[in-house]
Short mmCIF file of C-alpha atoms in Angstrom, two decimals:
data_model
loop_
_atom_site.label_atom_id
_atom_site.label_comp_id
_atom_site.label_asym_id
_atom_site.label_seq_id
_atom_site.Cartn_x
_atom_site.Cartn_y
_atom_site.Cartn_z
CA MET M 258 0.00 -0.08 -0.19
CA ARG M 259 1.18 3.19 -1.08
CA LEU M 260 2.00 6.30 1.06
CA PRO M 261 0.24 9.33 -0.05
CA PRO M 262 2.51 12.00 -2.14
CA ALA M 263 1.97 14.63 0.58
CA ILE M 264 4.00 12.51 3.04
CA LEU M 265 7.10 13.61 0.68
CA ALA M 266 6.21 17.17 1.44
CA ASN M 267 5.87 16.55 5.11
CA THR M 268 8.82 14.79 5.81
CA GLU M 269 11.01 17.71 3.58
CA GLU M 270 9.24 20.27 5.36
CA VAL M 271 10.11 18.77 9.21
CA LEU M 272 13.36 17.95 7.68
CA ARG M 273 14.41 21.48 7.02
CA GLU M 274 14.00 22.29 10.70
CA ILE M 275 15.72 19.40 12.11
CA LEU M 276 18.88 19.97 9.94
CA ARG M 277 19.08 23.30 11.90
CA PHE M 278 19.91 20.97 14.89
CA SER M 279 18.41 23.84 17.04
CA ALA M 280 16.74 21.28 19.23
CA PRO M 281 16.38 17.44 19.70
CA ALA M 282 15.00 15.57 16.73
CA ASP M 283 12.28 13.85 18.33
CA THR M 284 11.10 17.21 20.18
CA THR M 285 10.97 18.67 16.71
CA LEU M 286 8.95 15.99 15.50
CA SER M 287 6.73 15.67 18.38
CA ARG M 288 5.94 19.42 17.89
CA TYR M 289 5.39 18.91 14.02
CA PHE M 290 3.01 15.93 14.80
CA LYS M 291 1.17 18.16 17.03
CA ASP M 292 0.62 21.03 14.35
CA HIS M 293 -0.32 18.44 12.09
CA PRO M 294 -3.58 16.36 13.74
CA ARG M 295 -4.48 15.29 10.26
CA LEU M 296 -1.79 12.87 9.69
CA GLY M 297 -2.79 9.32 10.75
CA SER M 298 -0.45 7.02 12.58
CA ARG M 299 0.78 5.15 9.30
CA GLU M 300 2.00 8.27 7.76
CA ARG M 301 3.54 9.74 11.49
CA GLY M 302 5.38 6.42 11.56
CA ALA M 303 6.75 7.05 7.85
CA VAL M 304 8.02 10.68 8.59
CA ALA M 305 9.67 9.78 11.67
CA GLU M 306 11.26 6.74 10.48
CA GLY M 307 12.14 8.69 7.16
CA ILE M 308 13.85 11.36 9.02
CA TYR M 309 15.55 8.77 11.26
CA ALA M 310 16.99 7.19 8.50
CA ILE M 311 18.57 10.57 7.01
CA LEU M 312 20.16 11.41 10.25
CA ARG M 313 21.96 7.89 10.43
CA ASN M 314 23.10 7.95 6.99
CA LYS M 315 23.66 11.75 6.75
CA SER M 316 27.22 11.38 5.33
CA PHE M 317 26.18 9.10 2.67
CA PHE M 318 22.75 10.72 1.22
CA THR M 319 24.16 14.04 1.44
CA ASP M 320 27.34 13.37 -0.99
CA PHE M 321 24.89 11.90 -3.02
CA ALA M 322 21.86 14.42 -3.07
CA GLU M 323 24.42 17.33 -3.71
CA ALA M 324 25.69 15.64 -6.62
CA THR M 325 22.53 16.36 -8.93
CA SER M 326 20.76 19.23 -10.47
CA SER M 327 17.64 18.41 -8.21
CA PRO M 328 17.04 20.41 -4.81
CA THR M 329 19.06 18.79 -2.26
CA MET M 330 16.20 18.65 0.38
CA ARG M 331 13.83 16.89 -2.17
CA ARG M 332 16.85 14.23 -2.62
CA LEU M 333 17.72 13.79 1.05
CA THR M 334 13.76 13.05 1.77
CA ILE M 335 13.66 10.77 -0.79
CA LEU M 336 16.47 9.13 0.09
CA GLY M 337 15.23 8.49 3.84
CA LEU M 338 11.77 7.68 2.95
CA ALA M 339 12.93 4.81 0.74
CA GLU M 340 15.55 3.51 3.37
CA ALA M 341 12.48 3.65 5.67
CA VAL M 342 9.67 2.27 3.98
CA GLY M 343 10.92 1.25 0.50
CA VAL M 344 10.94 2.73 -2.88
CA ASP M 345 7.45 0.98 -3.61
CA SER M 346 5.70 2.50 -0.79
CA LEU M 347 6.19 5.85 -1.87
CA GLY M 348 3.96 7.88 -4.17
CA GLY M 349 4.55 10.93 -6.41
CA LEU M 350 8.03 10.25 -7.26
CA SER M 351 9.19 11.32 -10.93
CA GLU M 352 10.87 8.90 -13.38
CA GLU M 353 13.73 10.76 -12.76
CA GLU M 354 13.67 10.15 -9.01
CA THR M 355 12.83 6.53 -9.29
CA GLU M 356 15.85 5.64 -11.64
CA PHE M 357 18.12 7.98 -9.10
CA LEU M 358 17.10 5.52 -5.99
CA ASN M 359 17.56 2.30 -8.33
CA ARG M 360 21.08 3.95 -8.84
CA ILE M 361 21.92 4.55 -5.42
CA ALA M 362 20.51 1.26 -4.29
CA GLN M 363 23.14 -0.49 -6.43
CA ILE M 364 26.23 1.25 -4.83
CA ASP M 365 28.56 -1.19 -2.46
CA ARG M 366 28.80 0.94 0.65
CA ASN M 367 31.84 -1.41 1.58
CA LEU M 368 33.86 0.27 -1.06
CA MET M 369 33.51 3.80 0.13
CA PRO M 370 35.97 5.76 2.43
CA PRO M 371 36.05 4.40 6.07
CA GLN M 372 34.61 7.78 7.47
CA MET M 373 31.47 8.17 4.98
CA ARG M 374 30.95 4.12 5.78
CA SER M 375 30.68 5.28 9.16
CA ASN M 376 28.17 7.94 8.80
CA LEU M 377 29.89 9.79 11.81
CA PRO M 378 31.61 13.43 11.94
CA LYS M 379 35.44 13.40 11.24
CA TRP M 380 36.18 14.59 15.07
CA LEU M 381 33.94 11.45 16.36
CA PHE M 382 35.10 8.91 13.80
CA ASP M 383 38.91 9.79 15.00
CA LYS M 384 38.16 9.55 18.51
CA PHE M 385 36.61 5.99 18.01
CA VAL M 386 39.55 4.94 16.11
CA ALA M 387 42.04 5.98 18.44
CA GLN M 388 40.22 4.44 21.03
CA TYR M 389 38.69 1.05 19.38
CA GLY M 390 40.93 0.80 16.29
CA GLU M 391 39.31 1.11 12.64
CA ALA M 392 37.72 -2.33 12.46
CA ASP M 393 36.06 -1.95 15.69
CA THR M 394 34.79 1.65 15.06
CA LEU M 395 33.37 0.42 11.75
CA ALA M 396 31.69 -2.36 13.67
CA LEU M 397 30.33 0.29 16.21
CA ALA M 398 29.26 2.66 13.99
CA HIS M 399 27.36 0.24 11.95
CA ALA M 400 25.53 -1.13 14.70
CA LEU M 401 24.68 2.32 15.92
CA ASN M 402 23.18 3.42 12.62
CA GLN M 403 20.75 0.55 12.88
CA PRO M 404 17.37 1.22 14.90
CA ALA M 405 17.12 0.18 18.56
CA PRO M 406 14.96 -2.76 19.33
CA LEU M 407 12.33 -2.36 22.16
CA ASP M 408 13.47 -3.47 25.61
CA LEU M 409 11.00 -3.89 28.30
CA ARG M 410 11.74 -4.20 32.03
CA VAL M 411 8.94 -6.26 34.14
CA ASN M 412 7.84 -4.37 37.28
CA SER M 413 8.58 -7.47 39.75
CA ILE M 414 6.30 -5.40 42.20
CA LYS M 415 3.46 -6.43 39.74
CA ALA M 416 4.17 -9.21 37.68
CA THR M 417 6.45 -12.10 36.92
CA ARG M 418 8.46 -12.00 33.73
CA ASP M 419 6.60 -15.51 32.55
CA GLU M 420 3.39 -13.62 33.44
CA VAL M 421 4.06 -10.44 31.25
CA VAL M 422 5.20 -13.30 28.34
CA ALA M 423 2.06 -14.90 28.65
CA GLY M 424 -0.13 -11.53 28.88
CA LEU M 425 1.74 -9.95 25.84
CA ALA M 426 1.26 -13.09 23.89
CA GLU M 427 -2.51 -12.60 24.27
CA ALA M 428 -2.30 -9.18 22.50
CA PRO M 429 -0.70 -10.64 20.43
CA ILE M 430 2.97 -9.18 20.84
CA GLU M 431 6.00 -11.65 20.93
CA ALA M 432 8.64 -10.93 23.74
CA MET M 433 12.10 -12.89 24.45
CA PRO M 434 13.86 -13.00 27.68
CA MET M 435 17.28 -10.98 27.31
CA PRO M 436 20.29 -12.53 28.26
CA TYR M 437 21.89 -9.99 30.90
CA ALA M 438 18.87 -8.15 32.40
CA PRO M 439 16.88 -10.73 34.52
CA LEU M 440 13.81 -8.73 34.54
CA GLY M 441 14.23 -7.92 30.70
CA LEU M 442 12.01 -8.72 27.87
CA ARG M 443 12.96 -7.64 24.16
CA VAL M 444 9.74 -7.39 21.71
CA LEU M 445 10.35 -8.64 18.51
CA LYS M 446 8.18 -5.94 16.77
CA LYS M 447 7.62 -2.17 17.84
CA PRO M 448 3.65 -2.48 18.61
CA THR M 449 2.12 0.47 20.32
CA LEU M 450 1.97 -0.38 24.39
CA GLN M 451 0.29 2.60 25.90
CA ASN M 452 -3.31 1.23 25.71
CA LEU M 453 -2.20 -2.42 27.12
CA PRO M 454 -3.32 -3.15 30.43
CA LEU M 455 0.04 -4.46 31.49
CA PHE M 456 1.29 -1.20 30.38
CA LYS M 457 -1.33 0.85 31.90
CA SER M 458 -1.20 -1.26 35.29
CA GLY M 459 2.52 -0.72 35.68
CA ALA M 460 3.48 -4.35 35.08
CA ILE M 461 5.97 -3.22 32.30
CA GLU M 462 8.14 -0.28 31.64
CA VAL M 463 10.10 0.43 28.41
CA GLN M 464 14.02 0.42 29.43
CA ASP M 465 16.70 -0.62 27.38
CA GLU M 466 18.85 -3.64 28.59
CA GLY M 467 22.00 -1.70 29.13
CA SER M 468 19.83 0.54 31.62
CA GLN M 469 18.39 -2.09 33.51
CA VAL M 470 21.98 -3.72 33.83
CA LEU M 471 23.13 -0.47 35.25
CA SER M 472 20.51 -0.43 37.90
CA GLN M 473 20.99 -4.03 38.76
CA ILE M 474 24.77 -3.69 39.71
CA VAL M 475 23.79 -0.71 42.16
CA GLY M 476 22.95 -3.82 44.30
CA ALA M 477 20.17 -1.75 46.23
CA LYS M 478 18.61 -4.15 48.98
CA ARG M 479 15.71 -3.77 51.05
CA GLY M 480 15.43 -1.25 53.57
CA GLU M 481 18.70 0.59 52.43
CA MET M 482 18.78 4.49 52.06
CA VAL M 483 19.58 4.78 48.36
CA VAL M 484 19.86 7.72 46.02
CA ASP M 485 19.47 8.11 42.16
CA PHE M 486 21.52 11.44 42.01
CA CYS M 487 20.37 12.17 38.44
CA ALA M 488 17.24 10.51 38.26
CA GLY M 489 15.88 12.33 34.98
CA ALA M 490 12.57 10.66 34.22
CA GLY M 491 13.25 7.99 36.38
CA GLY M 492 13.45 4.95 34.42
CA LYS M 493 16.37 3.67 36.63
CA THR M 494 14.64 4.87 39.74
CA LEU M 495 11.60 2.68 39.14
CA ALA M 496 13.98 -0.27 38.70
CA LEU M 497 15.64 0.08 41.84
CA GLY M 498 12.47 0.99 43.66
CA ALA M 499 11.47 -2.30 42.50
CA LEU M 500 14.85 -4.09 43.44
CA MET M 501 14.41 -2.55 46.73
CA ARG M 502 11.02 -4.63 47.20
CA ASN M 503 9.11 -1.20 48.00
CA THR M 504 11.09 -0.43 51.38
CA GLY M 505 13.95 1.52 52.59
CA ARG M 506 13.87 5.06 51.23
CA LEU M 507 14.92 5.95 47.56
CA TYR M 508 15.59 9.64 46.64
CA ALA M 509 15.30 10.89 43.03
CA PHE M 510 17.43 13.93 42.81
CA ASP M 511 17.40 16.10 39.56
CA ILE M 512 17.93 19.72 38.89
CA SER M 513 14.97 19.91 36.18
CA GLU M 514 11.58 19.85 37.56
CA LYS M 515 10.41 19.33 34.03
CA ARG M 516 12.00 15.59 33.92
CA LEU M 517 10.84 15.34 37.64
CA ALA M 518 7.20 15.53 36.41
CA LYS M 519 7.47 12.83 33.78
CA LEU M 520 8.42 10.58 36.86
CA LYS M 521 5.11 11.20 38.55
CA PRO M 522 2.79 9.16 36.00
CA ARG M 523 5.24 6.59 36.05
CA LEU M 524 5.83 6.41 39.75
CA ALA M 525 1.78 6.49 39.97
CA ARG M 526 1.40 3.20 37.72
CA SER M 527 4.84 1.42 39.24
CA GLY M 528 3.01 0.81 42.82
CA LEU M 529 6.02 2.32 44.52
CA SER M 530 5.74 4.09 47.89
CA ASN M 531 9.25 4.40 48.68
CA VAL M 532 10.45 6.71 45.80
CA HIS M 533 10.82 10.47 47.00
CA PRO M 534 11.58 12.80 44.19
CA VAL M 535 13.46 15.77 45.34
CA GLN M 536 14.55 19.01 42.83
CA ILE M 537 17.82 20.37 43.75
CA ALA M 538 19.69 23.46 42.38
CA HIS M 539 23.16 21.65 41.92
CA GLU M 540 25.31 19.15 43.36
CA ARG M 541 26.10 21.15 46.47
CA ASP M 542 22.75 21.77 47.21
CA ALA M 543 21.69 21.87 50.96
CA LYS M 544 19.21 19.05 50.45
CA ILE M 545 22.06 16.80 49.67
CA LYS M 546 24.34 18.01 52.64
CA ARG M 547 21.95 17.09 55.00
CA LEU M 548 22.16 13.44 53.73
CA ALA M 549 26.02 13.38 53.80
CA GLY M 550 27.43 10.22 55.22
CA LYS M 551 23.82 8.41 55.52
CA ILE M 552 23.30 6.95 52.33
CA ASP M 553 23.91 2.94 51.66
CA ARG M 554 23.95 3.25 47.91
CA VAL M 555 24.46 6.04 45.13
CA LEU M 556 23.60 6.00 41.39
CA VAL M 557 25.41 8.88 39.47
CA ASP M 558 24.07 8.46 35.69
CA ALA M 559 25.89 11.69 34.99
CA PRO M 560 24.94 13.78 32.26
CA CYS M 561 27.27 13.32 29.04
CA SER M 562 27.70 13.60 25.38
CA GLY M 563 25.07 10.62 24.92
CA LEU M 564 26.88 8.94 22.27
CA GLY M 565 26.16 5.65 23.07
CA THR M 566 22.33 6.33 22.54
CA LEU M 567 22.85 7.07 18.66
CA ARG M 568 20.57 3.92 17.49
CA ARG M 569 17.73 6.13 19.22
CA ASN M 570 19.11 9.63 18.93
CA PRO M 571 21.07 9.59 15.67
CA ASP M 572 20.83 13.55 15.49
CA VAL M 573 23.15 13.74 18.65
CA LYS M 574 26.45 12.88 16.56
CA TRP M 575 25.61 15.86 14.56
CA ARG M 576 24.50 18.26 17.17
CA GLN M 577 27.37 17.58 19.58
CA LYS M 578 30.42 19.19 19.45
CA VAL M 579 34.00 18.07 20.57
CA GLU M 580 34.46 21.41 22.83
CA ALA M 581 31.08 20.31 24.50
CA VAL M 582 32.58 16.94 25.42
CA ALA M 583 35.60 18.67 27.21
CA GLU M 584 33.32 21.03 28.85
CA MET M 585 31.22 18.16 30.11
CA GLN M 586 34.24 16.80 31.96
CA ALA M 587 34.48 19.34 34.69
CA LYS M 588 30.49 19.13 35.23
CA GLN M 589 31.03 15.22 35.65
CA ALA M 590 33.98 15.29 37.98
CA SER M 591 32.14 17.84 40.08
CA ILE M 592 28.91 15.77 39.94
CA LEU M 593 30.68 12.45 41.23
CA ASP M 594 32.71 14.47 43.60
CA GLY M 595 29.22 15.92 45.34
CA ALA M 596 27.42 12.50 45.20
CA ALA M 597 30.41 10.79 47.17
CA ARG M 598 29.87 13.00 50.10
CA LEU M 599 26.25 11.13 50.62
CA LEU M 600 28.14 7.66 51.21
CA LYS M 601 28.42 6.11 54.73
CA GLY M 602 31.24 3.81 55.41
CA GLY M 603 31.32 0.61 53.11
CA GLY M 604 28.36 2.40 51.06
CA ARG M 605 28.92 1.80 47.34
CA LEU M 606 28.58 4.44 44.46
CA VAL M 607 28.09 3.67 40.71
CA TYR M 608 29.32 6.08 38.12
CA ALA M 609 27.71 6.02 34.86
CA THR M 610 27.17 7.26 31.65
CA CYS M 611 25.77 6.83 28.04
CA SER M 612 28.94 7.68 26.38
CA LEU M 613 31.34 5.78 24.38
CA LEU M 614 34.27 8.22 25.10
CA ASP M 615 37.11 7.19 27.76
CA GLU M 616 37.49 10.86 28.32
CA GLU M 617 34.12 10.72 30.17
CA ASN M 618 34.18 7.63 31.51
CA ASP M 619 37.83 5.94 32.61
CA PHE M 620 39.52 9.35 32.83
CA ILE M 621 36.82 10.74 35.27
CA VAL M 622 36.76 7.76 37.66
CA GLU M 623 40.70 7.56 37.72
CA GLN M 624 40.86 11.25 38.48
CA PHE M 625 38.33 11.01 41.38
CA LEU M 626 40.06 7.98 42.69
CA ALA M 627 43.31 9.57 42.55
CA ALA M 628 42.07 12.72 44.53
CA HIS M 629 40.20 10.38 47.18
CA PRO M 630 42.08 7.64 48.92
CA GLU M 631 39.01 6.87 50.96
CA PHE M 632 37.35 5.20 47.95
CA ASP M 633 38.35 2.02 46.50
CA LEU M 634 37.31 0.66 42.94
CA VAL M 635 35.15 -2.58 43.04
CA PRO M 636 35.96 -4.44 39.83
CA MET M 637 33.08 -5.14 37.53
CA SER M 638 33.61 -8.82 37.39
CA LYS M 639 33.26 -9.07 41.35
CA VAL M 640 29.92 -7.00 40.93
CA LEU M 641 28.44 -8.75 37.80
CA ALA M 642 29.26 -12.15 39.86
CA GLU M 643 27.20 -10.94 42.82
CA GLN M 644 24.42 -10.01 40.98
CA LYS M 645 24.48 -13.43 38.54
CA ILE M 646 24.90 -11.08 35.32
CA ASP M 647 26.56 -13.55 32.76
CA LEU M 648 28.87 -10.84 31.61
CA GLU M 649 32.74 -10.75 31.12
CA MET M 650 34.19 -7.58 32.05
CA GLY M 651 37.10 -6.60 33.89
CA ASP M 652 37.37 -3.38 36.36
CA TYR M 653 34.71 -1.44 34.28
CA LEU M 654 31.40 -2.12 32.82
CA LYS M 655 31.61 -1.39 29.07
CA LEU M 656 28.34 -2.40 26.92
CA LEU M 657 28.51 -1.73 23.19
CA PRO M 658 26.18 -2.02 20.73
CA HIS M 659 27.85 -4.12 18.26
CA LYS M 660 28.80 -6.68 21.17
CA HIS M 661 26.12 -6.69 23.44
CA GLN M 662 23.10 -5.53 21.65
CA THR M 663 22.21 -2.46 23.96
CA ASP M 664 22.57 0.85 24.08
CA GLY M 665 26.56 2.07 24.87
CA PHE M 666 26.97 2.53 28.70
CA PHE M 667 30.11 2.68 31.05
CA ALA M 668 29.80 2.28 34.70
CA ALA M 669 32.16 1.91 37.71
CA VAL M 670 31.76 0.86 41.32
CA LEU M 671 33.41 2.84 43.92
CA GLU M 672 33.31 1.69 47.66
CA ARG M 673 34.07 4.14 50.53
CA LYS M 674 36.33 2.60 52.95
CA PRO M 675 34.70 2.07 56.89
CA MET M 676 34.91 5.70 58.43
CA ALA M 677 37.04 5.49 61.96
CA PRO M 678 34.37 6.01 64.91
CA LYS M 679 34.43 9.68 66.23
CA PRO M 680 35.47 10.05 69.47
CA PRO M 681 32.86 11.06 71.86
CA LYS M 682 32.90 14.88 72.83
CA ASP M 683 32.94 15.85 76.53
CA LYS M 684 29.58 17.79 77.12
CA PRO M 685 29.18 20.32 79.61
CA ALA M 686 27.39 19.22 82.63
CA ASP M 687 24.64 21.15 82.45
CA GLU M 688 24.16 19.62 78.86
CA ALA M 689 24.54 16.00 80.37
CA ASP M 690 22.23 16.73 83.09
CA ALA M 691 19.55 17.80 80.19
CA ASP M 692 20.00 14.59 78.62
CA ALA M 693 19.83 12.51 81.48
CA ASP M 694 16.34 13.93 82.19
CA GLU M 695 15.08 13.11 78.92
#
């Protein structure tokens, strides 16, 4: 069934705005669809997939779109839509455009120069090659240029994984248990979930398997005091709350009121009552200082370049700048330092990012350990064994899309050494008497 010719115009119109890179692509698309309510779900899906195909293949598509006499935006649009929905589904193409698409389809991309084949900006391609080598960079880039699968986390407060599999099958939606996340399911297609009873009841949440593994390695237990330091919209917060079996106290800190507002409906569905969202001004906020030395576990999912999420957010590689990565390091170091003050002796902190760059990951942790002798690095191999997660890692967790079929994630576990007991202070006689009276 062919898409109406107007879809080409719709896609080209929103593409012009997205390629200014003044806002995230998903934000721009949402606003566009809101302004064009007559577009049906099929048409919206085609426009969105076409846009994401262009963003994933921008280097390759632009090179060929600019090599013709036709308008570049029109050529980019038809290349993206053809990649997303197939040439046969496109209506409104001229004979010349159909011939152009057929010609492009015959190109062997493996014969192209490595950087163009990677569809990465030069600065990022060069950084990846320096870190991973060219062969691994091309494998990583290929994985990053594929659409991400749909991963679900089963809310163990509401259901078991087997119950959810059976419930999805009635829809009918096929889902497979994932290899690393004990409560994870990978849905084989991308159905709409919002109207499913399982979703409405809070039995499932959408969450990448890598993100679920991050939550698991925090090791949060019943009755503990736990902080999710950069909670955002709360995906990991909800996972931690369920791991704590809805006991103890779980603080969800974030500087953004808007992000914490997105947590509220998810929290209501989840059935959790141990989560306490708290807006903070910065990592030195007085609300944090009041909890210093009292917390058992802290998760710091630090703000980062987001380069591990390119399967979902392909525009990030074009919006992100090399200078911004350098600026991010100071913020990451400051946040880690502030969050570490929360821990009691023997408490653990997980520093994590969704970045693939060592300078946001290993470097930050090593810098922190050099300045904080009161902390030790707990080898990730030991932490994964404790959590019974079958992953081979060394000192750090490094999840890579081409090796683990997850988003790109980094994590390190830091443990505070036991604190020496404070010597008792001599109290004035009248104060001691007052205590005795109480």
